[in-house]
PDB file of C-alpha atoms in Angstrom:
ATOM      1  CA  MET A   1     -35.330 -82.615 -65.973  1.00 65.00           C
ATOM      2  CA  ASP A   2     -36.407 -83.242 -62.360  1.00 79.00           C
ATOM      3  CA  SER A   3     -38.354 -86.432 -61.746  1.00 89.00           C
ATOM      4  CA  TYR A   4     -40.284 -87.207 -58.544  1.00 93.00           C
ATOM      5  CA  ILE A   5     -41.803 -90.595 -57.749  1.00 96.00           C
ATOM      6  CA  LEU A   6     -44.100 -91.318 -54.787  1.00 97.00           C
ATOM      7  CA  MET A   7     -44.216 -94.944 -53.659  1.00 98.00           C
ATOM      8  CA  ASN A   8     -46.332 -96.752 -51.067  1.00 98.00           C
ATOM      9  CA  GLY A   9     -45.375-100.081 -49.545  1.00 98.00           C
ATOM     10  CA  LEU A  10     -42.496-102.293 -50.613  1.00 98.00           C
ATOM     11  CA  CYS A  11     -43.359-102.312 -54.339  1.00 97.00           C
ATOM     12  CA  ASN A  12     -42.081-105.884 -54.821  1.00 97.00           C
ATOM     13  CA  GLN A  13     -38.761-105.085 -53.130  1.00 98.00           C
ATOM     14  CA  SER A  14     -37.432-107.102 -50.211  1.00 98.00           C
ATOM     15  CA  VAL A  15     -37.667-105.862 -46.628  1.00 98.00           C
ATOM     16  CA  ASP A  16     -33.872-106.127 -46.341  1.00 98.00           C
ATOM     17  CA  CYS A  17     -33.269-103.964 -49.406  1.00 98.00           C
ATOM     18  CA  VAL A  18     -35.759-101.257 -48.444  1.00 98.00           C
ATOM     19  CA  SER A  19     -34.641-101.247 -44.804  1.00 98.00           C
ATOM     20  CA  LYS A  20     -31.021-100.600 -45.742  1.00 98.00           C
ATOM     21  CA  GLU A  21     -32.049 -97.742 -48.008  1.00 97.00           C
ATOM     22  CA  ILE A  22     -34.132 -96.157 -45.237  1.00 97.00           C
ATOM     23  CA  ARG A  23     -31.371 -96.670 -42.673  1.00 96.00           C
ATOM     24  CA  ASN A  24     -28.922 -94.812 -44.914  1.00 95.00           C
ATOM     25  CA  LEU A  25     -31.364 -91.907 -45.108  1.00 96.00           C
ATOM     26  CA  GLU A  26     -31.876 -91.991 -41.316  1.00 93.00           C
ATOM     27  CA  GLU A  27     -28.137 -91.587 -40.792  1.00 91.00           C
ATOM     28  CA  CYS A  28     -28.192 -88.441 -42.924  1.00 90.00           C
ATOM     29  CA  ALA A  29     -31.370 -87.022 -41.412  1.00 88.00           C
ATOM     30  CA  TRP A  30     -31.019 -87.600 -37.674  1.00 82.00           C
ATOM     31  CA  LYS A  31     -28.587 -87.635 -34.792  1.00 78.00           C
ATOM     32  CA  LYS A  32     -27.731 -91.148 -33.635  1.00 73.00           C
ATOM     33  CA  GLU A  33     -30.136 -91.122 -30.677  1.00 72.00           C
ATOM     34  CA  LEU A  34     -33.094 -90.109 -32.877  1.00 76.00           C
ATOM     35  CA  GLY A  35     -32.637 -92.411 -35.847  1.00 82.00           C
ATOM     36  CA  ALA A  36     -34.194 -95.873 -36.032  1.00 92.00           C
ATOM     37  CA  SER A  37     -31.836 -98.851 -36.123  1.00 94.00           C
ATOM     38  CA  LEU A  38     -31.763-101.213 -39.086  1.00 96.00           C
ATOM     39  CA  GLU A  39     -33.331-103.949 -36.954  1.00 97.00           C
ATOM     40  CA  LEU A  40     -36.178-101.668 -35.875  1.00 97.00           C
ATOM     41  CA  ILE A  41     -36.860-100.540 -39.442  1.00 98.00           C
ATOM     42  CA  LYS A  42     -37.061-104.173 -40.570  1.00 98.00           C
ATOM     43  CA  LYS A  43     -39.431-104.977 -37.735  1.00 98.00           C
ATOM     44  CA  ARG A  44     -41.755-102.118 -38.656  1.00 98.00           C
ATOM     45  CA  LEU A  45     -41.816-103.062 -42.325  1.00 99.00           C
ATOM     46  CA  ASN A  46     -42.624-106.667 -41.502  1.00 99.00           C
ATOM     47  CA  ILE A  47     -45.488-105.546 -39.255  1.00 99.00           C
ATOM     48  CA  PHE A  48     -47.160-103.145 -41.707  1.00 99.00           C
ATOM     49  CA  PRO A  49     -45.374-102.675 -45.038  1.00 99.00           C
ATOM     50  CA  ASN A  50     -48.227-100.572 -46.436  1.00 98.00           C
ATOM     51  CA  GLY A  51     -47.530 -97.940 -43.800  1.00 99.00           C
ATOM     52  CA  LEU A  52     -44.394 -96.956 -45.705  1.00 99.00           C
ATOM     53  CA  TRP A  53     -44.291 -93.974 -48.068  1.00 99.00           C
ATOM     54  CA  ARG A  54     -41.200 -93.007 -50.051  1.00 98.00           C
ATOM     55  CA  LEU A  55     -40.272 -90.080 -52.259  1.00 98.00           C
ATOM     56  CA  TYR A  56     -37.588 -90.426 -54.919  1.00 97.00           C
ATOM     57  CA  HIS A  57     -35.989 -87.502 -56.703  1.00 95.00           C
ATOM     58  CA  ASN A  58     -34.099 -88.433 -59.854  1.00 93.00           C
ATOM     59  CA  ALA A  59     -34.032 -92.093 -58.712  1.00 93.00           C
ATOM     60  CA  LYS A  60     -32.610 -91.234 -55.263  1.00 95.00           C
ATOM     61  CA  LEU A  61     -34.533 -91.729 -52.007  1.00 97.00           C
ATOM     62  CA  VAL A  62     -34.890 -88.253 -50.504  1.00 97.00           C
ATOM     63  CA  SER A  63     -37.661 -88.742 -47.938  1.00 97.00           C
ATOM     64  CA  TYR A  64     -39.764 -91.402 -46.269  1.00 98.00           C
ATOM     65  CA  MET A  65     -42.528 -91.663 -43.686  1.00 98.00           C
ATOM     66  CA  TYR A  66     -44.107 -94.575 -41.867  1.00 99.00           C
ATOM     67  CA  TYR A  67     -47.564 -95.031 -40.318  1.00 99.00           C
ATOM     68  CA  ILE A  68     -49.331 -97.765 -38.374  1.00 99.00           C
ATOM     69  CA  ARG A  69     -52.983 -98.495 -37.704  1.00 99.00           C
ATOM     70  CA  ILE A  70     -53.857 -98.693 -34.001  1.00 99.00           C
ATOM     71  CA  ASP A  71     -56.880 -99.057 -31.723  1.00 97.00           C
ATOM     72  CA  GLU A  72     -58.725 -95.741 -31.706  1.00 95.00           C
ATOM     73  CA  ARG A  73     -60.486 -96.571 -28.415  1.00 92.00           C
ATOM     74  CA  LYS A  74     -57.337 -96.553 -26.287  1.00 94.00           C
ATOM     75  CA  LYS A  75     -55.870 -93.499 -24.550  1.00 94.00           C
ATOM     76  CA  TYR A  76     -52.466 -92.354 -25.764  1.00 95.00           C
ATOM     77  CA  TYR A  77     -50.215 -89.594 -24.458  1.00 92.00           C
ATOM     78  CA  SER A  78     -46.794 -89.553 -26.078  1.00 94.00           C
ATOM     79  CA  TRP A  79     -45.052 -90.930 -29.157  1.00 95.00           C
ATOM     80  CA  PHE A  80     -43.915 -93.851 -27.016  1.00 94.00           C
ATOM     81  CA  ASP A  81     -47.550 -94.771 -26.253  1.00 95.00           C
ATOM     82  CA  TYR A  82     -48.806 -94.376 -29.809  1.00 98.00           C
ATOM     83  CA  CYS A  83     -46.225 -96.730 -31.328  1.00 98.00           C
ATOM     84  CA  ASP A  84     -45.267 -98.969 -28.395  1.00 97.00           C
ATOM     85  CA  ASN A  85     -41.866 -97.360 -27.817  1.00 94.00           C
ATOM     86  CA  GLY A  86     -41.133 -97.423 -31.537  1.00 95.00           C
ATOM     87  CA  THR A  87     -41.597-101.180 -31.919  1.00 98.00           C
ATOM     88  CA  CYS A  88     -45.094-100.803 -33.419  1.00 98.00           C
ATOM     89  CA  GLU A  89     -46.156-104.049 -31.753  1.00 98.00           C
ATOM     90  CA  ASN A  90     -49.478-102.389 -30.926  1.00 98.00           C
ATOM     91  CA  PHE A  91     -50.392-102.434 -34.630  1.00 99.00           C
ATOM     92  CA  LYS A  92     -53.999-103.403 -35.262  1.00 98.00           C
ATOM     93  CA  ASN A  93     -54.906-104.475 -38.774  1.00 97.00           C
ATOM     94  CA  ASP A  94     -58.388-102.939 -38.605  1.00 97.00           C
ATOM     95  CA  GLY A  95     -57.455 -99.997 -36.377  1.00 98.00           C
ATOM     96  CA  LYS A  96     -59.343 -96.821 -37.223  1.00 98.00           C
ATOM     97  CA  LEU A  97     -56.574 -94.517 -35.989  1.00 98.00           C
ATOM     98  CA  LEU A  98     -53.546 -94.011 -38.241  1.00 99.00           C
ATOM     99  CA  PHE A  99     -50.409 -92.824 -36.440  1.00 99.00           C
ATOM    100  CA  GLY A 100     -47.360 -91.255 -38.049  1.00 98.00           C
ATOM    101  CA  VAL A 101     -44.418 -93.066 -36.468  1.00 98.00           C
ATOM    102  CA  SER A 102     -41.563 -91.504 -38.403  1.00 96.00           C
ATOM    103  CA  ILE A 103     -40.656 -89.075 -41.145  1.00 95.00           C
ATOM    104  CA  GLY A 104     -37.172 -88.380 -42.403  1.00 94.00           C
ATOM    105  CA  SER A 105     -35.632 -86.512 -45.310  1.00 96.00           C
ATOM    106  CA  ILE A 106     -32.270 -85.345 -46.552  1.00 93.00           C
ATOM    107  CA  GLU A 107     -33.657 -81.818 -46.958  1.00 88.00           C
ATOM    108  CA  LYS A 108     -36.549 -80.137 -45.138  1.00 86.00           C
ATOM    109  CA  HIS A 109     -38.527 -79.253 -48.252  1.00 92.00           C
ATOM    110  CA  MET A 110     -38.401 -82.872 -49.436  1.00 94.00           C
ATOM    111  CA  GLY A 111     -40.033 -84.009 -46.201  1.00 95.00           C
ATOM    112  CA  ASN A 112     -42.714 -81.352 -46.570  1.00 96.00           C
ATOM    113  CA  TYR A 113     -43.362 -82.422 -50.156  1.00 96.00           C
ATOM    114  CA  LEU A 114     -43.708 -86.097 -49.251  1.00 98.00           C
ATOM    115  CA  PHE A 115     -45.960 -85.379 -46.276  1.00 98.00           C
ATOM    116  CA  SER A 116     -48.229 -83.183 -48.365  1.00 97.00           C
ATOM    117  CA  MET A 117     -48.605 -85.721 -51.172  1.00 97.00           C
ATOM    118  CA  GLY A 118     -49.039 -88.674 -48.838  1.00 97.00           C
ATOM    119  CA  MET A 119     -51.582 -86.875 -46.674  1.00 98.00           C
ATOM    120  CA  ASP A 120     -53.648 -85.974 -49.722  1.00 97.00           C
ATOM    121  CA  LYS A 121     -54.054 -89.677 -50.453  1.00 97.00           C
ATOM    122  CA  ILE A 122     -54.719 -90.555 -46.800  1.00 97.00           C
ATOM    123  CA  ILE A 123     -57.358 -87.818 -46.482  1.00 96.00           C
ATOM    124  CA  GLU A 124     -59.084 -89.128 -49.609  1.00 94.00           C
ATOM    125  CA  GLY A 125     -59.362 -92.599 -48.070  1.00 95.00           C
ATOM    126  CA  TYR A 126     -56.243 -94.533 -49.056  1.00 97.00           C
ATOM    127  CA  TYR A 127     -56.525 -96.627 -45.893  1.00 98.00           C
ATOM    128  CA  LYS A 128     -59.986 -98.182 -45.781  1.00 96.00           C
ATOM    129  CA  ASN A 129     -62.020 -97.508 -42.612  1.00 96.00           C
ATOM    130  CA  VAL A 130     -59.391 -95.250 -41.038  1.00 98.00           C
ATOM    131  CA  GLU A 131     -61.217 -92.347 -39.385  1.00 97.00           C
ATOM    132  CA  LYS A 132     -58.417 -90.199 -37.995  1.00 98.00           C
ATOM    133  CA  VAL A 133     -54.702 -89.625 -38.457  1.00 98.00           C
ATOM    134  CA  CYS A 134     -52.443 -88.384 -35.648  1.00 98.00           C
ATOM    135  CA  MET A 135     -48.781 -87.598 -35.167  1.00 98.00           C
ATOM    136  CA  CYS A 136     -46.555 -86.263 -32.390  1.00 97.00           C
ATOM    137  CA  SER A 137     -44.818 -83.244 -33.865  1.00 97.00           C
ATOM    138  CA  ARG A 138     -41.339 -82.155 -32.915  1.00 95.00           C
ATOM    139  CA  ILE A 139     -40.991 -78.493 -31.904  1.00 96.00           C
ATOM    140  CA  PRO A 140     -37.317 -77.763 -32.705  1.00 95.00           C
ATOM    141  CA  SER A 141     -37.749 -73.988 -32.536  1.00 95.00           C
ATOM    142  CA  LEU A 142     -38.175 -74.244 -28.746  1.00 95.00           C
ATOM    143  CA  SER A 143     -34.425 -74.629 -28.263  1.00 94.00           C
ATOM    144  CA  ARG A 144     -33.864 -71.421 -30.207  1.00 92.00           C
ATOM    145  CA  SER A 145     -36.207 -69.529 -27.883  1.00 90.00           C
ATOM    146  CA  PHE A 146     -35.285 -71.153 -24.563  1.00 93.00           C
ATOM    147  CA  LYS A 147     -32.070 -72.640 -23.198  1.00 88.00           C
ATOM    148  CA  ARG A 148     -33.604 -75.154 -20.792  1.00 88.00           C
ATOM    149  CA  ILE A 149     -36.899 -76.955 -20.402  1.00 87.00           C
ATOM    150  CA  GLU A 150     -37.342 -75.096 -17.115  1.00 88.00           C
ATOM    151  CA  ASP A 151     -37.381 -71.815 -19.032  1.00 91.00           C
ATOM    152  CA  VAL A 152     -40.391 -72.768 -21.172  1.00 92.00           C
ATOM    153  CA  PRO A 153     -43.538 -71.010 -19.885  1.00 91.00           C
ATOM    154  CA  CYS A 154     -46.948 -72.637 -19.605  1.00 89.00           C
ATOM    155  CA  LEU A 155     -48.133 -72.766 -23.216  1.00 92.00           C
ATOM    156  CA  GLU A 156     -51.624 -72.979 -24.654  1.00 92.00           C
ATOM    157  CA  LEU A 157     -52.234 -75.381 -27.537  1.00 94.00           C
ATOM    158  CA  ASN A 158     -52.518 -72.532 -30.043  1.00 93.00           C
ATOM    159  CA  ASP A 159     -49.681 -70.463 -28.604  1.00 95.00           C
ATOM    160  CA  GLU A 160     -47.802 -68.488 -31.250  1.00 95.00           C
ATOM    161  CA  ILE A 161     -44.535 -70.040 -30.052  1.00 94.00           C
ATOM    162  CA  LEU A 162     -45.841 -73.436 -31.167  1.00 96.00           C
ATOM    163  CA  MET A 163     -47.736 -72.354 -34.275  1.00 97.00           C
ATOM    164  CA  ARG A 164     -44.723 -70.669 -35.880  1.00 96.00           C
ATOM    165  CA  ASP A 165     -42.497 -73.754 -35.616  1.00 97.00           C
ATOM    166  CA  HIS A 166     -41.682 -75.031 -39.110  1.00 96.00           C
ATOM    167  CA  VAL A 167     -42.445 -78.684 -38.290  1.00 96.00           C
ATOM    168  CA  VAL A 168     -45.765 -77.826 -36.652  1.00 98.00           C
ATOM    169  CA  LYS A 169     -46.595 -75.666 -39.680  1.00 98.00           C
ATOM    170  CA  MET A 170     -46.091 -78.638 -41.989  1.00 97.00           C
ATOM    171  CA  PHE A 171     -48.908 -80.469 -40.184  1.00 98.00           C
ATOM    172  CA  LEU A 172     -51.099 -77.378 -39.869  1.00 98.00           C
ATOM    173  CA  ASN A 173     -50.898 -76.870 -43.620  1.00 98.00           C
ATOM    174  CA  LYS A 174     -52.654 -80.211 -44.174  1.00 98.00           C
ATOM    175  CA  GLY A 175     -55.495 -79.465 -41.778  1.00 97.00           C
ATOM    176  CA  CYS A 176     -54.077 -81.072 -38.637  1.00 98.00           C
ATOM    177  CA  LYS A 177     -55.091 -79.457 -35.344  1.00 97.00           C
ATOM    178  CA  PRO A 178     -53.204 -79.335 -32.017  1.00 98.00           C
ATOM    179  CA  MET A 179     -54.608 -81.885 -29.567  1.00 97.00           C
ATOM    180  CA  GLU A 180     -52.169 -82.153 -26.663  1.00 96.00           C
ATOM    181  CA  LEU A 181     -48.847 -80.583 -25.644  1.00 95.00           C
ATOM    182  CA  CYS A 182     -46.595 -83.155 -23.973  1.00 93.00           C
ATOM    183  CA  LYS A 183     -43.834 -81.745 -21.789  1.00 90.00           C
ATOM    184  CA  ASP A 184     -41.925 -85.026 -21.794  1.00 83.00           C
ATOM    185  CA  GLY A 185     -43.450 -86.334 -24.982  1.00 81.00           C
ATOM    186  CA  TYR A 186     -40.163 -87.094 -26.718  1.00 82.00           C
ATOM    187  CA  TYR A 187     -37.345 -86.719 -24.221  1.00 80.00           C
ATOM    188  CA  LEU A 188     -34.735 -87.929 -26.740  1.00 81.00           C
ATOM    189  CA  ASP A 189     -35.166 -84.768 -28.805  1.00 87.00           C
ATOM    190  CA  GLN A 190     -32.950 -82.124 -27.216  1.00 89.00           C
ATOM    191  CA  GLU A 191     -33.727 -79.665 -29.993  1.00 92.00           C
ATOM    192  CA  SER A 192     -37.388 -79.712 -28.917  1.00 94.00           C
ATOM    193  CA  LEU A 193     -36.376 -79.661 -25.225  1.00 94.00           C
ATOM    194  CA  GLY A 194     -38.197 -82.977 -24.866  1.00 91.00           C
ATOM    195  CA  TYR A 195     -41.560 -81.500 -25.866  1.00 94.00           C
ATOM    196  CA  SER A 196     -43.916 -82.854 -28.505  1.00 96.00           C
ATOM    197  CA  LEU A 197     -47.241 -81.590 -29.828  1.00 97.00           C
ATOM    198  CA  THR A 198     -49.835 -84.227 -30.649  1.00 97.00           C
ATOM    199  CA  MET A 199     -51.775 -83.190 -33.740  1.00 98.00           C
ATOM    200  CA  GLY A 200     -54.500 -84.821 -35.777  1.00 98.00           C
ATOM    201  CA  ARG A 201     -57.280 -84.560 -38.304  1.00 97.00           C
ATOM    202  CA  LEU A 202     -60.200 -86.582 -39.581  1.00 97.00           C
ATOM    203  CA  VAL A 203     -60.073 -88.472 -42.877  1.00 96.00           C
ATOM    204  CA  ASN A 204     -62.418 -90.512 -45.075  1.00 85.00           C
ATOM    205  CA  GLY A 205     -65.198 -87.955 -44.727  1.00 81.00           C
ATOM    206  CA  ASN A 206     -65.541 -88.221 -40.933  1.00 80.00           C
ATOM    207  CA  SER A 207     -66.758 -85.041 -39.280  1.00 65.00           C
ATOM    208  CA  SER A 208     -66.183 -85.124 -35.503  1.00 58.00           C
ATOM    209  CA  LEU A 209     -62.656 -85.066 -34.079  1.00 58.00           C
TER     210      LEU A 209
END
């Protein structure tokens, strides 16, 4: 019988133990240039352990995601701005903006499942005083439609090319709206031709994005 367990934080485990487990998943989920190093994972967990969400299937880690709280009054453009180049040193304990730094899974549907369950809790107010959650979505379908970044036409935020991407759809399905298309938002991601789509939604009963 299938068993799924959703966990938040370290759950009395050590940072070293959890970091190694996440690093092993990263190696399965991402190309080398996209995955976080063991040192970086440890750093993030020491900064904000409660930003970690994990999904286990039959006692095996199959997906994880990590968020940080940041200053909602500052202007951000790309993933690198939102999480201080991945170091998360811009974490603010009372920040009202929650940013999704990373999500990884061994299978696509496991990542979707974790994101959906975790977002339900975040929307309901899991993080006290957080008003909005944002993430910079990959757009991997771009490389299946265009060979080079120069071939990508000028796109509107709600362009069908973006809305039909399976990663973008995952965020749309939980009420996230497109906010900004970044041409060089995540240059490491060749599959997305360097593009990213910043998306977000309000949480905790807030009503003006």
